mmCIF file with all atom_site columns, C-alpha atoms in Angstrom:
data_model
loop_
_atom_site.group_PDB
_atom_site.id
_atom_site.type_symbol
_atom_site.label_atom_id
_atom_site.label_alt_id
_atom_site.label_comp_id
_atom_site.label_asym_id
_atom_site.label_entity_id
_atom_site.label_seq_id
_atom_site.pdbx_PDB_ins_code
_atom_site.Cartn_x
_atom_site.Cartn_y
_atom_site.Cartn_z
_atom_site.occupancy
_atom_site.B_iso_or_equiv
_atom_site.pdbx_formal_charge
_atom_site.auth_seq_id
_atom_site.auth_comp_id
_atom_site.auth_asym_id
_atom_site.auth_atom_id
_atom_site.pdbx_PDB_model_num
ATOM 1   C CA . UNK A 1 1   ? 0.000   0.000   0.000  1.00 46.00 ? 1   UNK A CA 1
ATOM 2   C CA . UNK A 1 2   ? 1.065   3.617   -0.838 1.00 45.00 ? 2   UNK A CA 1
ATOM 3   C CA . UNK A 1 3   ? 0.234   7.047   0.326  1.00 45.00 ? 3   UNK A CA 1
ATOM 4   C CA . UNK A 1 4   ? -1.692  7.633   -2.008 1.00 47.00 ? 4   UNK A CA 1
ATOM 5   C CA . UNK A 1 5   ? -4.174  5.123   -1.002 1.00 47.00 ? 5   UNK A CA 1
ATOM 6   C CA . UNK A 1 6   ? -3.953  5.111   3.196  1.00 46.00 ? 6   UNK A CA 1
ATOM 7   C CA . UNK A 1 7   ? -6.814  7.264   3.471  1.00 44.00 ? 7   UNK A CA 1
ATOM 8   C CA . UNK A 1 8   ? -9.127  5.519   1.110  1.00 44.00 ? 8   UNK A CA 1
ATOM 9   C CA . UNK A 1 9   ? -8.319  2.132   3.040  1.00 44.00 ? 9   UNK A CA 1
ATOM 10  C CA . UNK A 1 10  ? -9.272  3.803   6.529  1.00 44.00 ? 10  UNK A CA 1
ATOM 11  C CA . UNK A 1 11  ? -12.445 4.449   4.825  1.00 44.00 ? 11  UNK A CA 1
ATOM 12  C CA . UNK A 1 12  ? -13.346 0.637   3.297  1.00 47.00 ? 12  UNK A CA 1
ATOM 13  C CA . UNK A 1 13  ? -12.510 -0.241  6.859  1.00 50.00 ? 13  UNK A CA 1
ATOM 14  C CA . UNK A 1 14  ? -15.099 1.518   8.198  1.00 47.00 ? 14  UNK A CA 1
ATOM 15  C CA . UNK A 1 15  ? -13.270 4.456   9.826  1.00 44.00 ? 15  UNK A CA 1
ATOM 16  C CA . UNK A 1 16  ? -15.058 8.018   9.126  1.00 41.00 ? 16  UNK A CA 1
ATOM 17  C CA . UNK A 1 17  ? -12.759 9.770   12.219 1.00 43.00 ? 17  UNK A CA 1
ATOM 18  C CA . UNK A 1 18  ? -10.258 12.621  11.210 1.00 42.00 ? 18  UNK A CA 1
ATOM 19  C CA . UNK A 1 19  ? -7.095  13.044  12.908 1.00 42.00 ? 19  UNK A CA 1
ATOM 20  C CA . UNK A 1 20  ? -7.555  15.908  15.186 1.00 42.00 ? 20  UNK A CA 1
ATOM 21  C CA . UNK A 1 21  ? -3.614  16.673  15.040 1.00 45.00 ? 21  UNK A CA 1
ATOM 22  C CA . UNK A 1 22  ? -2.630  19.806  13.265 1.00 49.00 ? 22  UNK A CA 1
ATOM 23  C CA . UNK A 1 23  ? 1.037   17.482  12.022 1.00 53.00 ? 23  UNK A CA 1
ATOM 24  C CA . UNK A 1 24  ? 1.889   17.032  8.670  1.00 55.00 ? 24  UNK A CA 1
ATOM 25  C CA . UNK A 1 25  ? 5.204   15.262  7.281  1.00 53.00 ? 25  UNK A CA 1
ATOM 26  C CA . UNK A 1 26  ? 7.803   18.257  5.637  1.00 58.00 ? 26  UNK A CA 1
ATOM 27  C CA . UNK A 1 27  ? 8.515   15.705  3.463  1.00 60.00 ? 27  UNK A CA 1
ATOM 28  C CA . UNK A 1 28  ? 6.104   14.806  0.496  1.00 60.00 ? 28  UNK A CA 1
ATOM 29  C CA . UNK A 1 29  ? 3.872   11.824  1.467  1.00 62.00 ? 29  UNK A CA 1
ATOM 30  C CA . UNK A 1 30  ? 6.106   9.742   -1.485 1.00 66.00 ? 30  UNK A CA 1
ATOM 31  C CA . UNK A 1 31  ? 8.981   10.802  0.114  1.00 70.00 ? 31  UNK A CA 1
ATOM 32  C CA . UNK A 1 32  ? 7.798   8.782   3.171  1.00 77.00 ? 32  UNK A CA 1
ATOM 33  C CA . UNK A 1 33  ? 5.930   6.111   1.594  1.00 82.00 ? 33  UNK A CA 1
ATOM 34  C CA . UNK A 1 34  ? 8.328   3.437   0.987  1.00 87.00 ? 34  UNK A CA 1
ATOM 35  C CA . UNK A 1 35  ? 9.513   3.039   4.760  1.00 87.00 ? 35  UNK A CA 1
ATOM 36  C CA . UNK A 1 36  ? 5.736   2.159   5.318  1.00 87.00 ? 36  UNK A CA 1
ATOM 37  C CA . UNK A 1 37  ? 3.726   -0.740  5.790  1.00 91.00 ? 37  UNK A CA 1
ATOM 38  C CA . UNK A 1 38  ? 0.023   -1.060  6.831  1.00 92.00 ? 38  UNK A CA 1
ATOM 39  C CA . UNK A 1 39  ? -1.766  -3.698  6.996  1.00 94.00 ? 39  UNK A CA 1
ATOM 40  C CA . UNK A 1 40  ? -5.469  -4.697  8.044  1.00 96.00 ? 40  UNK A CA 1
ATOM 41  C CA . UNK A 1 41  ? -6.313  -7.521  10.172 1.00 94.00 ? 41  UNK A CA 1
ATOM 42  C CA . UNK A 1 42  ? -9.846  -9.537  11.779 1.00 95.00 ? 42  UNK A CA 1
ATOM 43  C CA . UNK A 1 43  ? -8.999  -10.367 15.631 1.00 94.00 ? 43  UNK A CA 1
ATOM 44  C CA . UNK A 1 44  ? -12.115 -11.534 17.496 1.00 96.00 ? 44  UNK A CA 1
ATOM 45  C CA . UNK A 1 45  ? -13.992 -9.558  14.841 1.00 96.00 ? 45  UNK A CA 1
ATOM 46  C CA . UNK A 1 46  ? -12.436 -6.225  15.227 1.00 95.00 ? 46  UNK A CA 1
ATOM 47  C CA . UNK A 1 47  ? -10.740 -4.651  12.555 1.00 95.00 ? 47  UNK A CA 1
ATOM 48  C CA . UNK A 1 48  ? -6.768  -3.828  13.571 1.00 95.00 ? 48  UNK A CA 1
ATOM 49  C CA . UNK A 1 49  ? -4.454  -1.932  11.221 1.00 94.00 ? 49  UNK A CA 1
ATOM 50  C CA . UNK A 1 50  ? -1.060  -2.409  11.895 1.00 92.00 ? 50  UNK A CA 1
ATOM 51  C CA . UNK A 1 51  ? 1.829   0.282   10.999 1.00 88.00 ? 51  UNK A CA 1
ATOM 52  C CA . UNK A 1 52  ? 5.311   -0.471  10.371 1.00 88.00 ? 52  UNK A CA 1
ATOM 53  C CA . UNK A 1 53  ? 7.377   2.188   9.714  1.00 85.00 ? 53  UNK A CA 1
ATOM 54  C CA . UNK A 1 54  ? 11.394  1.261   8.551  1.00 88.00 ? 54  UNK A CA 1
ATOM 55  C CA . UNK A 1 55  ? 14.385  3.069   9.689  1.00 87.00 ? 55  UNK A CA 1
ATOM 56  C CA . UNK A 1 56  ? 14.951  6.209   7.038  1.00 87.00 ? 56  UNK A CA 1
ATOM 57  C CA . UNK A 1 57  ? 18.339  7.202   5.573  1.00 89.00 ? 57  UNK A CA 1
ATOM 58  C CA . UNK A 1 58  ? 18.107  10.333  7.425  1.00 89.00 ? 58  UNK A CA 1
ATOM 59  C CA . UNK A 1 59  ? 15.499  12.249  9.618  1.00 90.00 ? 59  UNK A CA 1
ATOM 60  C CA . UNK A 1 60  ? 11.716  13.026  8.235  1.00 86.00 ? 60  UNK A CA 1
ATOM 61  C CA . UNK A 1 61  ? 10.763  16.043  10.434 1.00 87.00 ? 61  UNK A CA 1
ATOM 62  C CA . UNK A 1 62  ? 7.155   16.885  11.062 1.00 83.00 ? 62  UNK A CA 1
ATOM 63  C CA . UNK A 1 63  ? 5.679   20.508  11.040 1.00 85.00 ? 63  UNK A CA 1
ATOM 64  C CA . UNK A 1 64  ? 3.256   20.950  14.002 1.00 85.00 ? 64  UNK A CA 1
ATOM 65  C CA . UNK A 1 65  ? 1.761   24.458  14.899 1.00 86.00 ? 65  UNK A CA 1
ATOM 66  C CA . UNK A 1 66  ? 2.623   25.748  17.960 1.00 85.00 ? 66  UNK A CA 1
ATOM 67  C CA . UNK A 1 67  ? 0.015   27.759  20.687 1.00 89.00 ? 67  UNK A CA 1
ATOM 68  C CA . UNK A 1 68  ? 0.143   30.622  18.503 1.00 93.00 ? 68  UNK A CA 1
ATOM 69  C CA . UNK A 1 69  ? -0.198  28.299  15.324 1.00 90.00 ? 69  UNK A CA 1
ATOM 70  C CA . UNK A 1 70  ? 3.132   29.140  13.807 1.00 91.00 ? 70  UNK A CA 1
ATOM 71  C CA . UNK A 1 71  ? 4.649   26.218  12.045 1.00 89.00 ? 71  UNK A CA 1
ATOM 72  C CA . UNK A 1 72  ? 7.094   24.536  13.995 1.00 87.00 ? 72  UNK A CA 1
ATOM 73  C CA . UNK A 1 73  ? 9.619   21.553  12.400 1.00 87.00 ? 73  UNK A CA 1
ATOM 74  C CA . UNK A 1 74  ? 9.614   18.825  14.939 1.00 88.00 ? 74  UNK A CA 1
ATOM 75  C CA . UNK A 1 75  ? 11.260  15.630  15.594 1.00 91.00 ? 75  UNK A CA 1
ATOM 76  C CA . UNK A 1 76  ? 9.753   12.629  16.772 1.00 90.00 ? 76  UNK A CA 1
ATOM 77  C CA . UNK A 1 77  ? 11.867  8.819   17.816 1.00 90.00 ? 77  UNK A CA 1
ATOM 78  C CA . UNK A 1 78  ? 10.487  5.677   18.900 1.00 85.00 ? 78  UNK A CA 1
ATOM 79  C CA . UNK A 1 79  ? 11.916  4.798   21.811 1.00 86.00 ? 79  UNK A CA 1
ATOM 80  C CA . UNK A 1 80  ? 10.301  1.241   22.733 1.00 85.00 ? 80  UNK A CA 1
ATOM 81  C CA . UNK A 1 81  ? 6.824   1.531   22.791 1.00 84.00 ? 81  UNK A CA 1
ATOM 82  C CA . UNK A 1 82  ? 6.313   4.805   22.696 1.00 90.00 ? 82  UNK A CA 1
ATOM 83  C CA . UNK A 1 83  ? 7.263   8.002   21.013 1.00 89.00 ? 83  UNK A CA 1
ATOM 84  C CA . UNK A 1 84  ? 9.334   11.184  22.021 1.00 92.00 ? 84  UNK A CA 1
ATOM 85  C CA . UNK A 1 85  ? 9.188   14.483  21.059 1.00 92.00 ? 85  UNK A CA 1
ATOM 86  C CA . UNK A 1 86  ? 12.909  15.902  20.478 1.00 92.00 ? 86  UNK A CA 1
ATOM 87  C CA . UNK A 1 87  ? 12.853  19.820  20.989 1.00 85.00 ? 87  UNK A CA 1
ATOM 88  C CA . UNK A 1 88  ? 16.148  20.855  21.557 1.00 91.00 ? 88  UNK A CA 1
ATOM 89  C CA . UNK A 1 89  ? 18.007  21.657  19.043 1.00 92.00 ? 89  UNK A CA 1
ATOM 90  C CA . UNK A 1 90  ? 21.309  19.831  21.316 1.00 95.00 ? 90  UNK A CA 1
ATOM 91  C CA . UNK A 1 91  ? 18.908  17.018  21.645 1.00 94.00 ? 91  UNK A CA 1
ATOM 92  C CA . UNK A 1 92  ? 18.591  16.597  17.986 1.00 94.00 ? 92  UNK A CA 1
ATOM 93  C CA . UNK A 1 93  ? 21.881  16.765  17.289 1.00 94.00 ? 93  UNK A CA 1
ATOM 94  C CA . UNK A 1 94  ? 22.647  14.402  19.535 1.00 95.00 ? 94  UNK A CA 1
ATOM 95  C CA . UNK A 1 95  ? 20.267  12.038  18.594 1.00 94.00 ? 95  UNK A CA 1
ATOM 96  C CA . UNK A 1 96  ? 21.251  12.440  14.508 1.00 94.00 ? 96  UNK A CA 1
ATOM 97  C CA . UNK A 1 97  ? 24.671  12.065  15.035 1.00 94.00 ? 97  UNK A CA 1
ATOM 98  C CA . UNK A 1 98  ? 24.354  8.600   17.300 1.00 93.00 ? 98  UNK A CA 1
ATOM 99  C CA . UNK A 1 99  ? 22.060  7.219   15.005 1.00 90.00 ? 99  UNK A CA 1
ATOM 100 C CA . UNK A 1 100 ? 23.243  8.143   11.416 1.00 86.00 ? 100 UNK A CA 1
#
């Protein structure tokens, strides 16, 4: 599946809910397509979709709007189970140099 078609498939699957987040990728959606999977599974008849998302080459920053809704490039890492905001710019820098 591409980006091209995630949104239609959330549809078919029953989902009418929009995202209430104000982030979008910096990069194009092709840009960030092929480190995606998504896939749709039945469990005890309940629709699940599963994301994978590969490591990238390099960082794909997001652009969230601040209080004031300004535009703001952000980074966000996995770390485990759950995801981290990185706002510093030492914090990013550390973070981009240790892992590329």
């Amino acid at each position: 599946m591409d980006a091209s078609t995630i949104s239609t498939s959330f549809r078919t699957r029953g989902s009418s809910k929009k995202s209430d987040s104000a982030a979008t990728p910096t990069e194009s959606p092709t840009a960030i397509a092929p480190y995606l999977s998504i896939t749709f599974h039945t469990v005890d008849d309940q629709d699940i979709c599963k994301i994978a998302i590969d490591l990238a080459p390099e960082p794909i920053y997001v652009e969230i709007r601040d209080k004031s809704g300004q535009p703001q490039e952000t980074l966000f890492i996995r770390t485990g189970n759950s995801t981290n905001k990185l706002e510093k710019t030492s914090e990013i820098t550390k973070y981009i140099k240790q892992r590329w």
